[in-house]
Every structure is written in C-alpha cells, then in structure tokens.
XYZ file of C-alpha atoms in Angstrom:
628
model
C -30.366 8.753 -7.985
C -26.826 10.191 -8.951
C -24.292 8.528 -11.019
C -22.099 7.098 -7.990
C -25.474 5.130 -7.244
C -26.297 4.319 -10.171
C -22.985 2.808 -10.630
C -22.785 1.482 -7.678
C -25.615 -0.202 -7.300
C -25.250 -1.719 -10.355
C -21.962 -3.619 -9.608
C -23.587 -5.113 -6.774
C -27.085 -5.873 -8.032
C -26.159 -6.903 -11.396
C -22.595 -8.376 -10.765
C -22.015 -10.334 -13.322
C -23.011 -7.549 -16.144
C -21.431 -4.934 -14.790
C -18.022 -6.867 -14.486
C -18.483 -8.600 -18.063
C -18.414 -4.784 -19.020
C -15.183 -3.601 -17.382
C -13.397 -6.459 -18.436
C -13.745 -4.728 -22.518
C -10.795 -2.696 -21.138
C -8.461 -5.610 -21.184
C -6.673 -7.806 -24.319
C -8.560 -11.604 -23.507
C -6.421 -14.653 -25.457
C -9.697 -16.871 -24.818
C -12.963 -15.065 -23.866
C -13.888 -16.120 -20.324
C -16.768 -17.932 -20.591
C -18.567 -17.696 -16.813
C -17.994 -14.147 -14.927
C -18.266 -15.956 -11.392
C -17.803 -18.831 -10.245
C -18.907 -18.238 -6.639
C -20.151 -22.257 -6.100
C -17.219 -22.890 -3.207
C -17.399 -19.708 -0.940
C -15.459 -17.699 0.131
C -13.506 -18.492 -2.816
C -14.512 -16.692 -5.685
C -12.767 -17.423 -9.227
C -13.279 -14.066 -11.761
C -13.813 -14.310 -15.708
C -13.264 -18.125 -15.157
C -12.288 -20.323 -18.369
C -10.703 -17.098 -19.992
C -6.670 -16.766 -20.883
C -4.747 -13.637 -20.976
C -1.799 -11.484 -19.396
C -0.752 -9.065 -17.445
C 2.570 -7.911 -18.933
C 0.764 -7.887 -22.249
C -1.772 -5.292 -21.379
C 0.377 -3.163 -19.902
C 3.050 -2.989 -21.930
C 2.583 -5.015 -25.311
C -0.512 -3.454 -26.016
C 0.221 0.124 -26.049
C 3.574 -0.306 -28.166
C 2.012 0.137 -31.708
C -0.109 3.342 -30.777
C 1.967 4.856 -27.596
C 5.554 3.130 -28.211
C 7.033 6.334 -28.059
C 5.184 7.659 -25.281
C 6.985 7.913 -21.729
C 6.094 4.529 -19.196
C 8.331 4.798 -16.461
C 9.986 8.249 -15.171
C 12.370 7.636 -12.877
C 13.981 9.914 -10.224
C 16.382 10.003 -7.674
C 17.027 12.165 -5.308
C 19.355 9.717 -3.540
C 21.957 9.532 -6.425
C 20.504 12.618 -8.870
C 19.657 9.998 -11.356
C 17.078 10.519 -13.860
C 15.902 7.671 -16.980
C 12.867 7.568 -19.149
C 11.377 4.851 -20.374
C 9.300 4.998 -23.418
C 6.492 2.197 -23.660
C 8.801 0.614 -26.355
C 11.919 1.032 -24.552
C 9.851 -1.094 -21.460
C 8.863 -3.750 -24.010
C 12.563 -4.240 -24.500
C 13.656 -3.830 -21.343
C 11.656 -7.170 -19.904
C 11.934 -9.121 -23.131
C 15.710 -8.611 -21.612
C 14.588 -9.761 -17.915
C 12.046 -12.315 -19.344
C 14.627 -14.138 -21.125
C 17.330 -13.803 -18.368
C 14.944 -15.728 -16.270
C 14.015 -18.113 -18.566
C 17.633 -18.533 -19.068
C 17.739 -19.356 -14.864
C 15.682 -22.004 -15.132
C 12.350 -19.883 -13.837
C 8.816 -21.276 -15.869
C 5.221 -21.078 -15.973
C 4.431 -21.449 -11.929
C 7.337 -21.308 -10.152
C 8.106 -17.812 -8.044
C 10.490 -14.934 -8.163
C 11.314 -13.157 -5.566
C 12.633 -9.935 -5.790
C 14.381 -7.780 -3.366
C 15.414 -4.243 -4.401
C 15.436 -1.011 -3.868
C 13.730 1.418 -5.472
C 15.431 1.290 -9.612
C 13.951 0.209 -12.479
C 14.897 -2.778 -12.670
C 12.955 -3.761 -9.755
C 10.142 -2.524 -12.121
C 11.314 -5.244 -15.270
C 11.607 -7.944 -13.202
C 7.890 -7.845 -12.028
C 6.806 -7.481 -15.747
C 9.587 -10.006 -16.919
C 7.655 -12.673 -13.655
C 4.264 -12.537 -15.474
C 5.436 -12.439 -18.776
C 6.395 -15.445 -18.792
C 3.704 -17.000 -16.366
C 5.573 -16.843 -13.254
C 4.589 -15.788 -9.811
C 6.987 -12.107 -8.349
C 7.179 -11.988 -4.503
C 8.479 -8.274 -3.514
C 9.432 -8.317 -0.184
C 10.631 -4.464 0.329
C 14.155 -3.248 -0.208
C 16.232 -3.536 3.659
C 14.410 -5.691 5.346
C 15.620 -7.919 8.142
C 17.097 -11.281 7.376
C 15.263 -13.402 9.553
C 12.146 -11.664 8.089
C 13.216 -12.236 4.928
C 14.236 -15.850 5.410
C 10.680 -16.184 6.407
C 9.168 -15.341 2.677
C 11.728 -17.399 1.586
C 10.569 -20.226 2.747
C 7.513 -19.121 2.435
C 6.912 -18.516 -1.205
C 10.304 -21.139 -2.162
C 11.565 -18.931 -4.838
C 13.259 -20.783 -7.662
C 15.356 -17.397 -7.910
C 16.332 -13.957 -5.644
C 16.503 -10.560 -7.586
C 18.718 -8.626 -5.572
C 20.821 -5.266 -5.526
C 23.959 -4.932 -3.909
C 22.271 -1.551 -2.093
C 19.497 0.725 -1.487
C 20.204 4.277 -0.507
C 18.126 5.931 1.378
C 19.002 9.905 3.281
C 21.742 10.071 1.740
C 22.817 6.419 3.237
C 23.302 3.337 1.963
C 21.913 0.343 2.580
C 23.667 -3.038 1.674
C 21.091 -5.411 0.592
C 23.683 -8.242 -0.021
C 24.997 -8.836 3.286
C 21.147 -9.180 4.462
C 20.399 -11.407 1.690
C 23.001 -14.253 2.032
C 22.027 -14.404 5.589
C 18.511 -14.809 4.983
C 19.646 -17.581 2.346
C 21.583 -19.254 4.831
C 18.730 -19.268 7.546
C 16.248 -20.512 5.505
C 15.406 -23.869 4.955
C 14.698 -23.270 0.418
C 17.749 -22.604 -1.211
C 17.068 -20.892 -4.105
C 18.641 -22.223 -7.266
C 19.736 -18.872 -8.787
C 20.752 -14.883 -7.306
C 20.837 -12.533 -10.255
C 21.867 -9.166 -9.128
C 22.506 -5.662 -10.510
C 25.003 -3.741 -9.274
C 24.140 -0.145 -8.766
C 28.268 0.359 -7.047
C 27.176 1.286 -3.835
C 28.511 -1.389 -2.076
C 30.744 -4.630 -2.166
C 29.075 -7.573 -2.850
C 30.301 -11.092 -1.620
C 29.167 -13.542 -4.476
C 28.459 -17.066 -4.343
C 29.781 -19.420 -7.303
C 27.531 -20.895 -9.280
C 24.769 -19.497 -7.746
C 25.360 -15.727 -7.731
C 24.582 -13.739 -11.660
C 25.561 -10.160 -12.269
C 22.721 -8.698 -14.400
C 25.043 -6.448 -16.745
C 27.160 -8.951 -18.066
C 24.171 -11.548 -18.606
C 22.038 -8.894 -19.860
C 23.953 -8.789 -22.973
C 23.600 -12.448 -23.924
C 19.912 -11.621 -24.137
C 19.919 -7.939 -25.625
C 17.695 -9.039 -29.245
C 15.882 -11.851 -27.606
C 12.403 -11.801 -27.808
C 10.085 -13.923 -25.501
C 6.525 -14.130 -25.873
C 3.832 -13.868 -23.270
C 2.683 -17.119 -21.563
C -1.275 -16.709 -22.264
C -2.409 -18.178 -18.204
C -5.526 -18.564 -17.046
C -7.603 -15.651 -15.376
C -7.798 -17.006 -11.956
C -3.429 -18.037 -12.099
C -2.085 -16.522 -9.537
C -0.123 -13.229 -10.316
C 1.538 -12.502 -7.236
C 2.125 -13.282 -3.256
C 2.630 -9.546 -1.087
C 3.538 -10.468 2.570
C 1.691 -8.156 5.071
C 3.912 -6.110 7.155
C 4.123 -6.764 10.667
C 3.296 -10.419 9.980
C 4.520 -12.606 12.843
C 5.136 -16.230 13.114
C 4.515 -17.989 9.645
C 4.232 -14.903 7.515
C 0.578 -14.414 5.179
C 0.987 -14.129 1.931
C -1.944 -12.452 0.263
C -1.856 -13.923 -3.113
C -3.606 -12.345 -6.078
C -5.206 -13.207 -9.533
C -4.213 -12.258 -12.810
C -7.132 -11.465 -14.789
C -9.347 -9.801 -11.681
C -6.252 -7.577 -11.621
C -5.877 -6.641 -14.536
C -9.296 -5.771 -15.214
C -10.011 -3.900 -11.496
C -6.732 -1.651 -11.598
C -7.277 -0.501 -15.301
C -10.698 0.726 -14.504
C -9.725 2.441 -11.144
C -7.857 4.714 -13.221
C -10.358 5.751 -15.064
C -13.455 5.514 -12.161
C -11.494 5.915 -8.977
C -8.233 8.258 -9.496
C -9.877 10.168 -12.666
C -6.802 9.547 -15.103
C -7.061 8.781 -18.642
C -4.499 7.077 -21.275
C -1.387 9.560 -21.648
C -1.726 11.798 -18.545
C 0.746 11.287 -15.695
C 0.645 9.542 -12.188
C 2.657 10.461 -9.682
C 2.710 7.351 -6.391
C 4.668 8.034 -3.368
C 4.820 4.686 -2.094
C 7.009 1.694 -1.916
C 6.984 -1.727 -4.722
C 7.383 -3.102 -1.396
C 3.838 -2.535 -0.654
C 0.729 -2.977 -2.044
C 0.247 0.389 -2.937
C 3.429 0.854 -5.195
C 2.594 -2.831 -6.822
C -0.166 -1.508 -7.464
C -0.517 2.261 -8.081
C 3.517 2.606 -9.240
C 3.886 -0.333 -11.363
C 0.411 -2.158 -12.535
C -2.497 0.215 -12.651
C -0.589 3.038 -14.764
C 0.582 1.486 -17.695
C -2.353 -0.687 -17.790
C -4.490 2.624 -18.525
C -1.733 3.662 -20.726
C -0.790 6.365 -18.151
C 2.559 7.660 -17.684
C 4.278 6.826 -14.104
C 6.713 8.092 -12.210
C 8.983 5.961 -9.238
C 10.649 7.972 -6.809
C 13.619 7.164 -5.184
C 14.188 9.004 -2.352
C 11.771 10.999 0.652
C 9.640 13.895 0.933
C 12.351 16.129 2.219
C 15.558 16.104 0.531
C 16.631 17.729 -1.082
C 14.268 20.519 0.310
C 10.596 19.745 1.287
C 9.844 20.855 -2.260
C 11.002 17.960 -3.981
C 7.403 16.301 -4.691
C 5.870 19.322 -5.568
C 8.981 19.841 -7.878
C 8.594 16.930 -9.724
C 4.491 17.431 -9.691
C 5.170 20.643 -11.748
C 7.671 19.786 -13.737
C 6.227 16.332 -15.356
C 2.462 18.007 -15.425
C 1.348 15.018 -12.840
C -2.458 14.885 -12.918
C -3.251 12.632 -9.905
C -1.355 11.899 -7.106
C -1.033 9.297 -4.486
C 1.127 9.679 -0.996
C 0.156 8.713 2.823
C -1.004 10.539 5.529
C 2.030 10.051 7.038
C 4.126 11.709 4.863
C 1.941 14.829 4.672
C 2.636 15.463 8.576
C 5.625 14.863 8.339
C 5.363 17.634 5.513
C 3.264 19.633 8.121
C 5.888 19.978 10.659
C 8.210 22.211 7.849
C 7.455 25.884 6.747
C 4.705 25.874 4.625
C 6.726 28.229 1.636
C 8.016 24.438 0.121
C 4.417 23.637 -0.357
C 4.005 26.680 -2.307
C 6.968 26.782 -4.115
C 6.094 25.290 -7.512
C 3.049 26.491 -9.481
C 0.671 22.836 -9.898
C -1.924 24.126 -12.121
C -2.199 20.234 -13.971
C -2.074 18.486 -10.394
C -6.151 17.997 -10.194
C -5.954 14.861 -6.852
C -3.834 14.028 -4.420
C -4.877 11.065 -2.892
C -4.151 9.833 0.700
C -3.840 6.243 1.683
C -2.714 4.026 4.082
C -4.169 4.820 7.690
C -6.908 7.069 8.665
C -6.906 10.796 7.610
C -7.542 12.587 10.514
C -9.504 15.853 9.676
C -6.473 18.563 10.752
C -3.559 17.212 8.340
C -6.905 16.780 5.553
C -8.109 20.168 6.227
C -3.737 21.277 6.027
C -2.951 20.015 3.045
C -6.226 21.211 1.332
C -5.165 24.537 2.719
C -1.519 24.722 1.495
C -2.472 23.180 -2.251
C -5.029 25.427 -2.620
C -7.326 23.984 -5.711
C -5.733 20.063 -5.156
C -8.728 18.072 -4.275
C -7.567 15.942 -1.421
C -9.212 12.871 -1.189
C -9.350 10.325 1.532
C -9.400 6.440 0.463
C -9.507 3.692 2.296
C -8.163 0.311 1.429
C -5.525 -3.092 2.328
C -3.367 -5.042 1.362
C -5.898 -7.715 1.313
C -8.077 -5.505 -1.278
C -5.913 -4.786 -4.152
C -7.563 -1.565 -4.641
C -9.429 1.152 -2.728
C -12.785 -0.033 -0.804
C -14.146 2.806 0.206
C -12.816 6.236 -2.058
C -14.191 9.431 -4.000
C -14.772 8.219 -7.074
C -14.183 10.971 -9.003
C -14.292 9.233 -12.635
C -17.452 8.296 -12.325
C -19.065 11.512 -10.197
C -17.152 13.799 -8.176
C -19.055 13.937 -5.202
C -18.791 16.001 -2.018
C -16.115 15.311 0.141
C -16.441 15.275 4.106
C -12.837 15.743 6.214
C -12.215 13.130 7.915
C -14.308 10.112 5.959
C -13.154 7.953 2.726
C -16.631 8.998 1.318
C -18.408 6.093 0.269
C -18.325 2.451 -0.825
C -16.242 1.125 -4.343
C -17.791 -0.435 -7.048
C -17.644 -3.894 -6.006
C -17.230 -3.921 -2.744
C -20.692 -4.816 -0.756
C -19.546 -3.178 2.752
C -21.900 -4.236 6.141
C -20.894 -2.667 8.880
C -22.119 -5.597 12.039
C -21.730 -4.815 15.719
C -18.833 -6.891 17.183
C -21.781 -8.111 19.914
C -24.494 -8.930 17.750
C -23.351 -9.130 14.103
C -26.313 -6.298 13.531
C -25.897 -3.902 10.564
C -25.343 -0.748 12.979
C -27.031 2.291 13.129
C -26.187 5.803 11.624
C -22.877 7.230 13.451
C -22.975 3.405 15.538
C -19.463 1.889 16.322
C -18.823 -1.307 13.694
C -16.840 -3.457 12.498
C -16.266 -2.885 8.507
C -16.540 -6.369 6.631
C -17.156 -7.142 2.545
C -20.484 -9.989 1.909
C -18.534 -12.223 -0.918
C -17.759 -12.754 -3.017
C -14.674 -10.480 -2.771
C -14.704 -8.700 -6.465
C -12.125 -9.116 -9.030
C -8.764 -8.242 -7.696
C -9.474 -8.646 -4.480
C -6.709 -11.241 -2.655
C -8.302 -14.401 -3.865
C -6.488 -16.949 -0.890
C -3.597 -17.256 2.008
C -0.792 -18.491 -0.424
C -0.161 -22.358 0.452
C -2.958 -22.302 2.727
C -6.747 -21.943 2.132
C -7.743 -22.797 5.774
C -6.216 -19.609 7.408
C -7.918 -17.252 4.636
C -11.317 -18.676 5.825
C -10.192 -18.670 9.242
C -8.726 -15.145 9.426
C -10.367 -12.891 7.264
C -14.188 -15.146 7.200
C -15.211 -16.391 10.672
C -14.972 -13.655 13.231
C -19.168 -13.641 13.009
C -21.078 -16.722 13.756
C -24.339 -15.748 12.201
C -23.094 -14.871 8.513
C -19.628 -15.398 6.065
C -18.004 -12.162 5.596
C -14.966 -10.877 5.080
C -13.992 -9.134 8.133
C -10.942 -5.873 7.695
C -10.680 -6.064 11.695
C -11.271 -2.187 11.301
C -13.808 -0.242 13.264
C -16.011 2.381 11.202
C -18.757 4.367 11.299
C -21.486 5.775 8.997
C -23.270 9.187 9.032
C -26.825 9.102 7.887
C -25.161 10.229 4.604
C -23.772 7.350 4.035
C -19.844 8.606 4.780
C -17.982 6.393 6.227
C -15.416 7.091 8.746
C -12.051 4.438 9.702
C -11.914 4.825 13.554
C -9.254 2.154 13.779
C -8.100 -1.368 14.479
C -10.729 -3.448 16.338
C -7.746 -4.574 17.994
C -6.387 -0.991 19.172
C -9.891 -0.304 21.098
C -9.174 0.625 24.957
C -11.987 -0.152 27.399
C -11.315 2.484 30.072
C -13.478 1.551 33.376
C -16.180 0.123 30.879
C -16.298 2.125 28.237
C -14.754 1.584 25.273
C -12.851 3.932 23.074
C -10.767 3.593 19.546
C -7.108 4.948 19.817
C -7.969 6.524 16.464
C -10.290 8.670 18.058
C -8.637 10.632 20.939
C -5.787 11.158 18.488
C -8.267 12.880 16.028
C -8.646 15.024 19.385
C -5.153 15.499 20.002
C -4.999 15.933 16.300
C -6.709 19.024 16.833
C -4.578 20.959 19.074
C -2.707 23.244 16.563
C 0.659 22.439 18.575
C 0.136 18.563 17.882
C 2.579 18.164 14.513
C 1.693 13.744 15.192
C 0.182 11.666 17.852
C 0.262 8.587 18.476
C -2.077 6.453 21.240
C -2.096 3.296 22.877
C -3.786 1.201 25.825
C -2.155 0.234 28.581
C -3.196 -1.848 32.016
C -4.549 0.195 34.833
C -4.925 -1.855 38.322
C -8.632 0.625 39.231
C -9.788 1.854 35.520
C -8.456 -1.879 32.841
C -6.587 -0.217 30.658
C -6.124 3.727 29.887
C -4.651 5.668 27.173
C -1.061 6.999 26.975
C -0.687 9.719 24.430
C 2.994 10.067 22.191
C 3.338 13.808 20.611
C 5.477 15.088 18.364
C 5.294 18.889 18.318
C 5.194 21.306 15.966
C 7.906 23.678 17.452
C 9.824 21.280 19.599
C 10.834 24.869 21.854
C 7.440 24.481 23.215
C 7.744 21.663 25.031
C 7.273 21.745 28.837
C 4.694 20.206 31.056
C 2.380 23.020 30.830
C 2.104 22.496 27.376
C 1.435 18.365 27.948
C -1.283 19.376 30.233
C -2.957 21.687 27.740
C -2.794 18.580 24.515
C -4.628 16.211 27.194
C -7.414 19.026 27.950
C -7.962 18.672 23.939
C -9.679 15.333 24.672
C -11.736 16.839 27.505
C -13.073 18.607 24.860
C -13.591 16.597 22.056
C -14.152 13.795 23.734
C -14.467 14.165 27.192
C -12.692 13.060 30.349
C -12.829 9.678 30.052
C -10.501 10.191 27.171
C -8.043 12.224 28.924
C -4.861 10.200 28.492
C -3.497 9.329 31.580
C 0.393 11.260 30.520
C 1.469 12.412 27.442
C 5.317 12.303 26.520
C 6.494 14.440 24.068
C 8.911 12.825 21.762
C 10.343 14.033 18.197
C 9.994 10.559 16.536
C 7.038 8.091 16.576
C 7.701 4.583 15.472
C 6.326 3.071 12.218
C 6.898 0.458 9.772
C 8.331 1.225 5.894
C 5.036 1.900 5.064
C 3.553 4.875 7.486
C 2.110 2.376 9.819
C 2.634 3.233 13.495
C 3.875 0.515 15.582
C 1.094 1.027 18.265
C 1.377 -2.907 19.609
C 5.070 -2.591 19.856
C 4.484 1.097 22.537
C 1.905 -0.809 24.634
C 4.210 -3.907 25.017
C 7.411 -1.677 26.107
C 4.718 0.681 28.479
C 3.344 -3.234 29.874
C 6.971 -4.604 30.093
C 6.575 -7.367 27.282
C 8.512 -8.145 24.662
C 7.724 -5.509 21.526
C 7.664 -8.343 19.420
C 8.971 -8.247 15.741
C 10.504 -5.068 14.745
C 11.798 -5.429 11.634
C 10.017 -3.441 9.544
C 10.316 -0.390 11.505
C 11.566 2.534 9.877
C 13.366 4.317 12.668
C 14.423 2.676 15.309
C 15.595 5.177 17.018
C 11.934 6.011 17.269
C 11.183 3.209 19.890
C 14.312 3.899 21.976
C 12.107 7.067 22.426
C 9.497 5.245 23.798
C 11.712 3.452 25.882
C 13.306 5.965 27.280
C 10.194 7.936 28.433
C 8.724 5.267 30.183
C 12.351 4.182 31.857
C 12.212 7.949 32.869
C 8.264 8.423 34.211
C 7.742 4.385 35.342
C-alpha cells in the first residue's frame, strides 16, 4: 500500500486519531475534549470544546518567527498598483480594522457583509471580522442590487464594508450606487456602512450611516484588539452559492475545522511549506478565493499573491510574469481561464522562465483532456493538477495530493479522494455503488470532514433536505455531480446531474459531448445544452468558440459535429452547432447552461446577475432567433 492509500485509509478508518494529529498544526486556546460529535447526523461538530481564532492562527502566531516575511502581495494590472504587507504590517492593519468594526458596534456573533473589489482592505476586513468573533459574508464586488439585497436580508449584517468602485478590463465599476439600491430594496437595514474610497468613482454618502474608512482609521492607528477565542464550531463565515434563485443558500463554515483543514491542505495537497509563495487567480467573492488567497496561505506561514485584473491585460503573459518575479511555487486557477489563454498566441506562455513554478492546480469545472494537454505542453515542466471541489466542501474533495505522494496523474481526471472524504458513487436508479467505469452520482458518506459546510445559514432543515435526501437507502451527501471511477481508482467528473440530456432514451451528459468537441483542434471553448425535441425528447445543441474566427463556415460546423460522431457516436451528435465569440459564464467561470437552455426553449433565462458579460447571452439569443 502506497503513502497515499495508507494516509487516506487512516483518515477514514481511524478518523478521530487522524484528525487529532492534524489539529496540532494550529494553536488552541482551550484544548478540545472530543474530536468529532456525530450524535445528530448529518450534522457534525469537530474539535468539541476547543477554542481558537482564525486571525490568531493566520497572522498573530507568525509575527514572532516571520514578522518581516511578506504575507500579502497585492498586484493590480487595472490601476498599476503594487503593495507588499509583511506579517507584522498585516497584524497592525487588521488590528486597526478590528477596532473600527468594534467602534461601529460589531461584537461576537454579529455579521459583517463585505462588498469589495480585489484590494488588500477586503482581506483586512475579513481577518478583522473573525478576530473579534464576528461572522463575515463576502459578496462578489459588483453583484447586482437585487441579489445583494437578498443576501443582506438573509445574513442581516450589522455593518457593511464596501468601496466606491472596482475595475475590470480598464473600466470602472461603481459599487456605491449598487449598494445603495440594494439597501433600499432590503428589508434589513445595516446600522453602518464603512466605505473605502479608491477615488475611482464619485460617491453619494448617507449622513449618520456611511463612515469614511480613511478618516475613521486615523482614530484607531495604535489600538490593539485582542483575539476573541471562539468555540471550534462557531461560524467563521457565510458564503452564498453563485447562481441561486429565490432565497439565497448560505454555506456556513466553522472555525476550528476550517483552520485545521486549510492548514494541512497547503502542505499535503498543494505541496507548499512556510515561507513559499502561492498565487491563486480567483476572487475573494468565491470559495477558492476565500480559502487559497486569504486564509490557507497565511495559516501555513506562506506568502499569498492577490491579483486585481484579468489574464489578458496588459498582455496574456501577465500571470507568468507574476509567477516568475515572485518565485511562485504553486498556482491555482480555473479551466475557463486556461481556455481563454488557449485562444492567444502560444508565445506568451513561454515569455518568462518559470524554474520555481512546480504545480498548476485547476478547479471550478471539469478540466477537459485537450485543455489539460495544451497547458501542460505550453508550460513544460509544470505539473497540471485537476482538482474537484465545491463551495460546500471548503477544500478539494478529489485531487492529487503532492505533499502526501506525487501519484501518477491522468489527463481528464482529478485523481483520488482527498483524506477525510469518504466518496461513494451511487446509481441514481438503485442507490447501489456503481461498477468501474459506470456513471453514478458522486456522494460523500457523512460525517463531512472538518472544514466542510456545517449547515445552511439559518436553515438546518434545508441543509438536510437539499444535501442528504437524494437516496432513500442511505443518508449521504449528494454533490449533484455525475462521475465515473476506473479500474485503477481514478475519478472522472462528468457534470451536473441536472445537465443530462435524454435523447431517445439514451442518457447523455453535456460534459461528455463537450469533451468530444474539445478534441477538435479548431475548438477553443464550447457549451452543450439539451433542448426539447418532439421526436427524441431532447437533442443536444452546441455553442462553439473557434480558436481562429476566420474559419467560421458551414463546413466548419459540420466538421465539428462529426467529431462527436467519432468520439461518442451518432446518437450524441449535436442537432445544431452555433459559432459564437463568447460563452455566457458566471464571474466565477461557470457556464450558464440552464440560461442557454431556457432561451432555446422560449423560457425565462432566470437570474442573470452573476453573468460576466451580458453580450455573450445576447449572442446566444441572436443565434436562436436567426435559426428559429
């Protein structure tokens, strides 16, 4: 049995002993008396009786030993700003913001909603909130007012922290008008709004409610705020899943389990040790940004890079320039971002030598094999590591774990379950465990490991009914994702269980068809949806972005459709192929397949507040109208 198998088996079969050992990686103010309380399934409480603090573990405890090491390195290609903060400087800034929040009446258990661009002050606000035992809810900066209002009403924050504006692709995105409109729409009204002025857009302020960050900070420059020691299961934050409709679904995270698993994940999954540098290209509004821009690197004593910008500005080499100049060892990004780079001249991928970059982790959606091979070839000796997880899981569920054992990887597979996640593929029809290469629903046998969601904020019943009620024979967590497992134990993610097309009785995953389309060298990106058909029930429709737009023609469409014939069979051939220049995605990079499908079937496309570029959906609408 190899190192990975031994490690994983112990995490499942000797659960309490395993996690008791991992818990030594962080500081506990009061030792825990029980590793896991699973007396009320599916709810789990980890490190019961122990008290700790996230801010202490990420910042305070490092000041004595690495106080002058860079903790946070902020780089903006939008404003051309660059600032470094040592652990000592982070400690000072976070203390000031903690004092500011206390001055606005925030106490233990209160919620602080953070609606900020990708700037250091957003990170200070997150750490300041958990420092005083409050609970933060970060909402992606620029989110539409109606969606923001729903989150305000659900979290009921005492204070909102925001800014005048963000920037994207050189364009100013004013936040304050969106925030004011959201507060007007919301039933719950925050007592105070703390505003950081970047001087990018004018702001109308509300007397008595709105507080200027810079002026208020001056009166708290030397204030020291002690860490509030909280019980391990105390909520650290609420993060609303993107694309929710109706009442938002707030994923609630604990404190002790979150600190333990993020710390150990840096060493065991991402292959980093204290003093090394990680560059995560996500946004703090999403779970990957929460975990691997803000918390995990600092918990592990590493340097984290926070980047405001896109992968194409000032040119498509910007990410690799950052990696080269900062000795980045591990980078985390998304398959969508790599497909964007895939459409650019390959010279940009080799413009900077990258002797120190060892790992590129890609998550957020399935990584198709052609894209994985392309980026692997483009970056040479960098290991490309697909990893699968969710907002709910809090860290990777399936991934190569290079700090445990650098197991061989297969393109198209995120490899093996991560320690602590007892993964089981179950037949949707029978509930039985699927055979090798047989499609099943990816489930996790509870208790969910430390750091995973503990409940839906304010709605325990919804937690159980949403995630643990899919199968009648067994109470397991449903990921709502299809997957297969081959004879060697490698997992392959096929897409959402609700992204399945039933063509004349044949069940086809949109992910499978997209994988086939991606194998065509003309295809840069694609999206497949199933639309209603009077004869076959449903048929697949493909939207394709070409690597070379000048190749657009009917002959190209036919050739692309025929690729599916070769890869899957004629039953999976798209009934139509539409050539577009953009695909509609959320700001986190996920394809809005349900909205595309709704347009094709003449239905309301639903909540589009998370869409990155509305012009993409207009292209879809125009394509259907033209060919209707």
